[in-house]
Coordinates of C-alpha atoms and ligand atoms in Angstrom, one line a residue:
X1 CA 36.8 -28.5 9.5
X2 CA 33.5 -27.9 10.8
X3 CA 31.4 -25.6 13.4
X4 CA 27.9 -25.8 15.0
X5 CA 26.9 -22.4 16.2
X6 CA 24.1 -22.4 19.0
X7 CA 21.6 -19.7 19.7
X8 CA 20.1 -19.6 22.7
X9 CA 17.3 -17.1 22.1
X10 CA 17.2 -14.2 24.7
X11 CA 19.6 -16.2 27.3
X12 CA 21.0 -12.5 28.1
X13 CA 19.8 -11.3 31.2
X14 CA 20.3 -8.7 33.9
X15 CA 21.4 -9.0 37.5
X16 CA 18.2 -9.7 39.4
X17 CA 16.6 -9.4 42.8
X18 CA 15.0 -12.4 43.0
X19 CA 17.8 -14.5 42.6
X20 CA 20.1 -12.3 45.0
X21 CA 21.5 -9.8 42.4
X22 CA 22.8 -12.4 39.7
X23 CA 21.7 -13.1 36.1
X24 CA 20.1 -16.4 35.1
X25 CA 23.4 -17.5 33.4
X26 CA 25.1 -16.8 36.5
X27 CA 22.4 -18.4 38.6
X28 CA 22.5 -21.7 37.0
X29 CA 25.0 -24.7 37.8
X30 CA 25.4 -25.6 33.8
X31 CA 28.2 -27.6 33.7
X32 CA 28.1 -28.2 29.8
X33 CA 28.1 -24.3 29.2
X34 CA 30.8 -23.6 31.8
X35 CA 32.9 -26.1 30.2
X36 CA 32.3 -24.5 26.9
X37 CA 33.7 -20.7 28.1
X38 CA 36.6 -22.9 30.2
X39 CA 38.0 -24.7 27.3
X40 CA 37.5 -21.7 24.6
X41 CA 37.8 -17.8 23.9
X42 CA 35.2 -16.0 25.3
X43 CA 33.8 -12.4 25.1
X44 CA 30.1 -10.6 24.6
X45 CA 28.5 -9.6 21.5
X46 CA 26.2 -6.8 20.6
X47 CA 24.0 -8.7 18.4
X48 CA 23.1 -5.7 16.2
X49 CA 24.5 -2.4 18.0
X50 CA 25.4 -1.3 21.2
X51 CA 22.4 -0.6 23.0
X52 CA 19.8 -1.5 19.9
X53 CA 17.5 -3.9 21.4
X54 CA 16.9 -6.7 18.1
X55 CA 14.2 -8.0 17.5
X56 CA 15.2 -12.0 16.9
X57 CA 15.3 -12.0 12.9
X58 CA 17.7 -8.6 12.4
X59 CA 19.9 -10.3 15.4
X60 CA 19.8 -13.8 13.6
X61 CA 20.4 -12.0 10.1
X62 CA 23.6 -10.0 11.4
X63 CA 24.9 -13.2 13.3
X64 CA 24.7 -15.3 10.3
X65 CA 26.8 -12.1 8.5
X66 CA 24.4 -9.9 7.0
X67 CA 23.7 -6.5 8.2
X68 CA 20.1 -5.4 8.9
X69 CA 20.4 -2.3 8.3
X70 CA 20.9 -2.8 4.6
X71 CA 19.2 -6.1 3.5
X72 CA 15.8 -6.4 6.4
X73 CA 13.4 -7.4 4.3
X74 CA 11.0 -7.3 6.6
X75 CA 9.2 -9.9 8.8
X76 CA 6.9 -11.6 6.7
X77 CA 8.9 -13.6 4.3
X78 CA 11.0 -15.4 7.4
X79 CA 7.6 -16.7 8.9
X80 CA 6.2 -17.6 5.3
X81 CA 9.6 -19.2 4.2
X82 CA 9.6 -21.2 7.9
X83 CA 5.9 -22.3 7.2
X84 CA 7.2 -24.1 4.1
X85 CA 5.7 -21.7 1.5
X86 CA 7.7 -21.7 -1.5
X87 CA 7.6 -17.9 -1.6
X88 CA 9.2 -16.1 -5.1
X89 CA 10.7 -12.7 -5.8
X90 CA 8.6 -10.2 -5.7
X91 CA 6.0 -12.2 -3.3
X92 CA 4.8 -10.1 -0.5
X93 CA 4.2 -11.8 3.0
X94 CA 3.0 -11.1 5.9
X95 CA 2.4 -12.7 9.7
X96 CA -0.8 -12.9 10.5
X97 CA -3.0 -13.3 14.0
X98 CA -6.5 -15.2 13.5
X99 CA -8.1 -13.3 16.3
X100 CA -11.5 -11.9 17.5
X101 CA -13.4 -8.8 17.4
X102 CA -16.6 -7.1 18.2
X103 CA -19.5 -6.2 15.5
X104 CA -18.0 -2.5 15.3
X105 CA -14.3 -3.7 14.8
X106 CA -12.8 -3.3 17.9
X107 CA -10.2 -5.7 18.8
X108 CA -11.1 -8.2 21.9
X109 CA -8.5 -10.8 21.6
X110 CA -5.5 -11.0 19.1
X111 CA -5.2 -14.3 19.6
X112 CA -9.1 -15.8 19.4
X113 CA -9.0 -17.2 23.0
X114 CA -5.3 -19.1 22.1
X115 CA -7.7 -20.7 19.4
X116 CA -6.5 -24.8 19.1
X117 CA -4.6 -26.1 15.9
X118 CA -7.7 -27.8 14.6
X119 CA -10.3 -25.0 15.0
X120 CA -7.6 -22.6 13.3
X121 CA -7.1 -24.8 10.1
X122 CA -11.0 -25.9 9.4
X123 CA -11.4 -22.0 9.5
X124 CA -7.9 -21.1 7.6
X125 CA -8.9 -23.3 5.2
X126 CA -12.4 -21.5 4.1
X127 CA -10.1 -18.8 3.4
X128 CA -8.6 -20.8 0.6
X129 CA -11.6 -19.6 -1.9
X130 CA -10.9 -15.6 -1.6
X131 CA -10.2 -13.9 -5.2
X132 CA -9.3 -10.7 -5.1
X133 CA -11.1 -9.3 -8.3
X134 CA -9.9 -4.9 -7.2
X135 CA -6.6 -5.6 -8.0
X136 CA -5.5 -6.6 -11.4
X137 CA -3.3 -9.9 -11.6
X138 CA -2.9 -10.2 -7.5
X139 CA -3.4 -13.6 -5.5
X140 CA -3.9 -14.1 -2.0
X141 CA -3.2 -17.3 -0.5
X142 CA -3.3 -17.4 3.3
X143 CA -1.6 -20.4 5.3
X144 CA -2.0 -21.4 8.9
X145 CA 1.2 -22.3 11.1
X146 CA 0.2 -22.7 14.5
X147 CA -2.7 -22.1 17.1
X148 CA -3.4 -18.4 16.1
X149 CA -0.3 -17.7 13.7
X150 CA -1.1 -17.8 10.1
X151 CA 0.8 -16.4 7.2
X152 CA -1.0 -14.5 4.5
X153 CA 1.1 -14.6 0.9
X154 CA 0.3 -11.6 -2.3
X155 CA 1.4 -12.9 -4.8
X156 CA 1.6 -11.4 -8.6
X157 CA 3.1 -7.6 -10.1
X158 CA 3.5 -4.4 -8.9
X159 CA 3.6 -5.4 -5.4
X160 CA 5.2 -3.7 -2.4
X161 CA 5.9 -4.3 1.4
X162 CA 5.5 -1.1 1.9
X163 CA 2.3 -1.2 3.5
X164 CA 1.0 -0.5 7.2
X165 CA 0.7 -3.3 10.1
X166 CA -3.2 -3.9 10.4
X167 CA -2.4 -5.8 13.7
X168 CA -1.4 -2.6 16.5
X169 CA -0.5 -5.0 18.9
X170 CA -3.3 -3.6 21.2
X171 CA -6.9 -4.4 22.2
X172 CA -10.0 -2.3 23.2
X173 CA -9.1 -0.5 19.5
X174 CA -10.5 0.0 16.0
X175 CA -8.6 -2.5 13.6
X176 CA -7.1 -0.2 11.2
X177 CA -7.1 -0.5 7.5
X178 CA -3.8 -1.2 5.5
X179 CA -2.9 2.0 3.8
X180 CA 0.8 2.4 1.5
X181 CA 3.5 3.9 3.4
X182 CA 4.9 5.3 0.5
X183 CA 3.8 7.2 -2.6
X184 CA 4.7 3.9 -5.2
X185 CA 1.8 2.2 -7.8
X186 CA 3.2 -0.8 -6.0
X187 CA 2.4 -0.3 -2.1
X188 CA -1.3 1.2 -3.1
X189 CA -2.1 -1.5 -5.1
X190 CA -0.5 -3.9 -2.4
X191 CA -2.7 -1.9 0.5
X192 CA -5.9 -2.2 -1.7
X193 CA -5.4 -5.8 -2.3
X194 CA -4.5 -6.6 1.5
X195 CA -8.3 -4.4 2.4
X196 CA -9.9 -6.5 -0.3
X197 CA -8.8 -9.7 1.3
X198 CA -9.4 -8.9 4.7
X199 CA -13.0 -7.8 4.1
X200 CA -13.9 -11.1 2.3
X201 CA -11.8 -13.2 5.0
X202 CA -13.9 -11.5 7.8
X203 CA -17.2 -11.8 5.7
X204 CA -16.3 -15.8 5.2
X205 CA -15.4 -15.8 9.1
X206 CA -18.2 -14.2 10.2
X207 CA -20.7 -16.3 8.9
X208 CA -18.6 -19.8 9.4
X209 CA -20.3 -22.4 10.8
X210 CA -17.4 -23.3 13.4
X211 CA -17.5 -20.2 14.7
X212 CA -20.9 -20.3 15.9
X213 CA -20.7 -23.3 17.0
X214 CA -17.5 -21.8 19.1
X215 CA -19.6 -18.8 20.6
X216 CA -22.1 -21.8 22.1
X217 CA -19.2 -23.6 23.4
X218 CA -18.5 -20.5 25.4
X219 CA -15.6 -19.9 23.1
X220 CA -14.1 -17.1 21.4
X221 CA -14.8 -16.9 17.8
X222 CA -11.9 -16.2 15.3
X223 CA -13.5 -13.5 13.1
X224 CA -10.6 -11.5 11.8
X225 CA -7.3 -11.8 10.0
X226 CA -4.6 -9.3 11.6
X227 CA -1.4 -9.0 9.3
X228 CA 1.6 -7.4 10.3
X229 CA 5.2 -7.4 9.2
X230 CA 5.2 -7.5 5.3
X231 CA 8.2 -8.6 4.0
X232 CA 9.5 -9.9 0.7
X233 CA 12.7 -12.0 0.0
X234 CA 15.7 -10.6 0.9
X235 CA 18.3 -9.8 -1.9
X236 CA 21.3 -11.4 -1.0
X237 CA 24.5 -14.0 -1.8
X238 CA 23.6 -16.8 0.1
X239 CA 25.6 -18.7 2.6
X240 CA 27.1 -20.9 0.5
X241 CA 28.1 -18.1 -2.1
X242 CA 29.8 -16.3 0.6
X243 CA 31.8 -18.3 1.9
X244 CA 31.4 -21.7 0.2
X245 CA 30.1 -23.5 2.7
X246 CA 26.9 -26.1 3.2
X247 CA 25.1 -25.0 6.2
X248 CA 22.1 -26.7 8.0
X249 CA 19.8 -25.2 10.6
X250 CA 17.7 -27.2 13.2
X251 CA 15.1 -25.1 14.9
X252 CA 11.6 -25.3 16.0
X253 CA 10.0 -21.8 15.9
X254 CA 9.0 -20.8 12.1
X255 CA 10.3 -17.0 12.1
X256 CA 14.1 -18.5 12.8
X257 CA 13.8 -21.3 10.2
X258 CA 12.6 -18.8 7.9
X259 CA 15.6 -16.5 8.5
X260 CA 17.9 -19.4 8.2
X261 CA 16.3 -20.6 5.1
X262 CA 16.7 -17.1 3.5
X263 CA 20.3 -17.0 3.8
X264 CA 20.8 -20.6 2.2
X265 CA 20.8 -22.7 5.4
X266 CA 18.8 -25.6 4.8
X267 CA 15.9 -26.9 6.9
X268 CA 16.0 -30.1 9.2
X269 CA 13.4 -31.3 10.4
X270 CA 13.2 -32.9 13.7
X271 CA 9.6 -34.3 15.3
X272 CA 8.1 -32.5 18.4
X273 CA 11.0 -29.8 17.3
X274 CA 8.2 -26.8 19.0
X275 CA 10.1 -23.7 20.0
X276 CA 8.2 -24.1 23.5
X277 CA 10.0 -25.3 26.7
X278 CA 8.6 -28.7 26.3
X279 CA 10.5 -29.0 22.9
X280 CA 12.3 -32.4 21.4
X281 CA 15.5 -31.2 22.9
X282 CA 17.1 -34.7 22.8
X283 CA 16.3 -34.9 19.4
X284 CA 17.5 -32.0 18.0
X285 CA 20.7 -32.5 19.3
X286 CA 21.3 -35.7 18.0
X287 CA 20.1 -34.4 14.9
X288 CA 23.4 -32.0 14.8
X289 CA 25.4 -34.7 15.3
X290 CA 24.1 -36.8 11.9
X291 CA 24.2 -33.5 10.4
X292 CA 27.9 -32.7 10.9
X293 CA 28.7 -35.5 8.9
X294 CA 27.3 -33.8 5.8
X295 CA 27.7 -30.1 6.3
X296 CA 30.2 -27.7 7.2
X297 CA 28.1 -25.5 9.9
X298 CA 25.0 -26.5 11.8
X299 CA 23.0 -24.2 13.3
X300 CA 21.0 -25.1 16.7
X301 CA 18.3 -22.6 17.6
X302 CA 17.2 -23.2 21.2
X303 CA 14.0 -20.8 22.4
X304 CA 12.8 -21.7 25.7
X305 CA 15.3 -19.3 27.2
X306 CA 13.4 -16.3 25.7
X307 CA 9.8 -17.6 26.1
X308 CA 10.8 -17.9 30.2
X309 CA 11.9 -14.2 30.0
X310 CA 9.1 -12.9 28.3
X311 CA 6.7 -14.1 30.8
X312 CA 9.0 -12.6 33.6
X313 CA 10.0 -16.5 35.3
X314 CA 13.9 -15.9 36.5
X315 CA 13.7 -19.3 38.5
X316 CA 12.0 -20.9 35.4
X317 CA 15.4 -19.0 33.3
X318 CA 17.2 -21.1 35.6
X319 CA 16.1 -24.5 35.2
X320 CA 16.0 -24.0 31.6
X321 CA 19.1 -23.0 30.9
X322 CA 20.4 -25.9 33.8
X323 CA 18.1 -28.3 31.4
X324 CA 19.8 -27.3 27.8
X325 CA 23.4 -27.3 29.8
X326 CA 22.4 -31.2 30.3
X327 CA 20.9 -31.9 26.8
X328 CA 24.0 -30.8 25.0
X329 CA 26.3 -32.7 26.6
X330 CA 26.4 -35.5 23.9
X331 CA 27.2 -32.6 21.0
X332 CA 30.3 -31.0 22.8
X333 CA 31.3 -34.1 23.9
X334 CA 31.3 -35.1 19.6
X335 CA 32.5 -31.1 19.1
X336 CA 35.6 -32.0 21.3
X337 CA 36.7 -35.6 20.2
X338 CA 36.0 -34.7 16.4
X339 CA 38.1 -31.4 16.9
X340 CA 35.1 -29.2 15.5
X341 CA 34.4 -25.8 16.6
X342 CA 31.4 -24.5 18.7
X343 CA 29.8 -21.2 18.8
X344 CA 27.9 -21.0 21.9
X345 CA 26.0 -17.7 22.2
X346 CA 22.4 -15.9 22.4
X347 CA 20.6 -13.6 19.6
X348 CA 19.8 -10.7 22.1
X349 CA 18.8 -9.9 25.9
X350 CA 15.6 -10.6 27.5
X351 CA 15.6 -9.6 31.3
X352 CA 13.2 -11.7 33.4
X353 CA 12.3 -8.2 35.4
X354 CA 11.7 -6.0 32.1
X355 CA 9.8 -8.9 29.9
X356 CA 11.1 -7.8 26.2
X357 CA 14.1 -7.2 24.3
X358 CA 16.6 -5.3 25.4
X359 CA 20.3 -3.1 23.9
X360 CA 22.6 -5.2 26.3
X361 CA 25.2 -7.5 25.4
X362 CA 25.2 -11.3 25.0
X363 CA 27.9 -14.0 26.3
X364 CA 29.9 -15.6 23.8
X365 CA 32.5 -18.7 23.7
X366 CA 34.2 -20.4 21.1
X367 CA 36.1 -23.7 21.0
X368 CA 37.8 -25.4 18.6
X369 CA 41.4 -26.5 17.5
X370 CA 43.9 -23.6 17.7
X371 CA 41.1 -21.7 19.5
X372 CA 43.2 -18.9 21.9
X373 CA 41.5 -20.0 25.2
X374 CA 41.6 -17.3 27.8
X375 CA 40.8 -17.4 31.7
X376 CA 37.3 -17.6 31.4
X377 CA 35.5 -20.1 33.3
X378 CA 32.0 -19.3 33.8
X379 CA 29.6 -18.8 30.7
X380 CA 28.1 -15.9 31.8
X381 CA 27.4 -11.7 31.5
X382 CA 29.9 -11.1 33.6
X383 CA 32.6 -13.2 33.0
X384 CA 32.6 -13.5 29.6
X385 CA 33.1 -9.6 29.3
X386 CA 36.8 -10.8 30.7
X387 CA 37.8 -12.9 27.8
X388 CA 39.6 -12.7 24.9
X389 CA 37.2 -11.6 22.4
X390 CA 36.5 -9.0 24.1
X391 CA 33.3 -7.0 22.9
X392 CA 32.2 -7.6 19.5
X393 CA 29.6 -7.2 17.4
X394 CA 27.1 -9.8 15.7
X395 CA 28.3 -9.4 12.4
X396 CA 31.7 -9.8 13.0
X397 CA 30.7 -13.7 14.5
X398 CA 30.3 -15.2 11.1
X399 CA 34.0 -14.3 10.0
X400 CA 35.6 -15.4 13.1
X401 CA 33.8 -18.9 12.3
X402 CA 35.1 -19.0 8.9
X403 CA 38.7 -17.7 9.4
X404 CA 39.0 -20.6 12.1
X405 CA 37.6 -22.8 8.8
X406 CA 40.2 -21.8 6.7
X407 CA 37.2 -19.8 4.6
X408 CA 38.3 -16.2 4.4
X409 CA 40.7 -15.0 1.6
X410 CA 43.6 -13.0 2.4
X411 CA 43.1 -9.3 2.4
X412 CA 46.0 -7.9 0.0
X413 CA 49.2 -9.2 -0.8
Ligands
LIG1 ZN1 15.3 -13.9 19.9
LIG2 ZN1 11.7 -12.6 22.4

């Protein structure tokens, strides 16, 4: 018995004007998903709480079973584990813009002008040579990801991720310094080491010869690293202990394959796999099917539905979601004739017309041999809420999967 659970990131919407009063979901003509809620059980899910708007890694971490409100580690270890870095207990990570200031430290762009992949690794790379000589036994090593997203790793004793975001997610301010948000050895000697490598990293950037040649081109020069989100590994069972299990994730953006990768999912990769609209969507899917025949549960992380909703594009949500209907088609059709079960539901809202997370609940269907189906037929909001799983919450997802797996022990006699 097997399952593939697919996250549609920020699918969740809210009725909207433009598209005469309907959500997205409701909007679309997606076949594929529609036959999903037709065929199973269906309800909506609070991915975290009722009316807590998730940030994506809490909502993946309480989906996959764990709650996150006890075991968060924080941000930084889910990009640094996604961006391949072998990251150990007591490592402390954090995500990191390359972006440009002003001589007197005030913040112009956080993202150096969308700074390309090339520029961004000649200059990540002169960061390499950074010592930090204030703290005793602490290494920095700082790894680039993407256009402006790096990840910056501390790495040695007495370390804590209890220190301050140095990015404030604003510009026209002061970058802050790093300070400990508690009284521990550990987060002052963390801050003091982050300060340290941020002084020598802007010192190196400064001076860089690419950057110069940048401010000629009538470009903006990367001059500053801005960390936020420290986060160490999470202390946990993984998957596999849980509910013995062997679980593979396919995903393109690096903060979900970090998350999955910190529960005990491992990584496939898949080429021109992006976490952008114009992602390898063909291939990823056929890359659940090959993994199916190895592992019990394959997760498929999709995020072009919340990239569309974040820049506030409901006919864009549309065609997306009409798009990923089409793409899966070859999976449910495997899903149906192998008798596996499908999980088909999103990590949070996004509504085109607000632009950012929101408390409201997701759609959510199941199929699957024995599955109860109910009178759904629409995999949306709104009609999902009339199905058989009612309203349930995030965490409770994971069990549902296993008990249809034959993985939960009985409860008492
Ligand atoms: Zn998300
Ligand atoms: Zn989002």
């Amino acid at each position: 018995m097997k399952a593939v659970l697919i996250i549609l990131d920020g699918v969740g919407d809210r009725p909207i004007k433009a598209l005469g009063g309907l959500t997205p979901l409701q909007a679309a003509k997606a076949e594929i998903l529609d036959l999903i809620a037709e065929r199973g059980e269906c309800g909506i899910m609070d991915p975290i709480a009722p009316g807590q708007p998730p940030g994506s890694d809490t909502a993946h971490l309480a989906i996959f079973g764990y709650d996150p409100e006890k075991c968060y580690p924080g941000r930084g270890a889910f990009e640094a584990l996604g961006v391949g870095v072998d990251l150990k207990p007591g490592d402390v990570a954090f995500r990191c813009n390359l972006a440009t200031i002003s001589d007197d430290g005030v913040i112009i762009d956080r993202r150096a002008g969308r700074i390309s992949n090339v520029d961004a690794e000649k200059l990540s790379e002169s960061l390499k040579e950074i010592r930090i000589e204030g703290v005793d036994g602490v290494e920095a090593e700082f790894i680039h990801s993407s256009e402006h997203r790096g990840v910056l790793v501390l790495r040695g004793e007495k370390l804590s991720r209890m220190v301050s975001d140095v990015d404030p997610h604003l510009t026209g301010v002061k970058v802050p310094k790093p300070h400990p948000l508690d009284d521990s050895i550990e987060a002052k000697r963390t801050a003091k080491a982050l300060e340290e490598f941020l002084e020598k990293a802007g010192k190196i950037l400064r001076n860089h010869p690419l950057n110069k040649e940048r401010v000629k081109r009538g470009l903006k020069p990367a001059n500053a690293v801005l960390p936020r989100g420290a986060g160490v590994l999470p202390r946990i069972k993984s998957i596999n202990e849980l509910w013995g299990i062997k679980a593979a994730a396919i995903a393109g953006g690096a903060l979900y394959k970090g998350v999955a990768k910190a529960v005990g999912f491992e990584l496939i990769k898949v080429e021109g796999a992006d976490g952008t609209v114009n992602t390898n969507l063909k291939g990823k899917v056929e890359a659940v099917i090959s993994a199916l025949k190895e592992y019990d549960l394959v997760f498929l992380h999709i995020k072009a539905t919340d990239n569309v909703s974040h820049d506030k594009k409901p006919e864009k949500k549309v065609e997306v979601i009409e798009w990923i209907s089409r793409e899966l088609k070859p999976l449910v059709d495997t899903v149906l004739s192998e008798n596996y079960y499908l999980a088909l539901t999103g990590d949070h809202t996004t509504p085109c017309e607000v632009g950012s997370h929101t408390g409201d609940p997701v759609p959510l269907a199941i199929i699957g041999p024995g599955v109860r189906r109910d009178n759904v037929k629409r995999f949306d909001e709104i009609s999902c809420a009339l199905g058989g799983l009612n309203r349930i919450r995030g965490i409770d997802l994971m069990r549902i999967l296993m008990n249809y797996l034959g993985r939960v022990p009985l409860f008492g006699e």
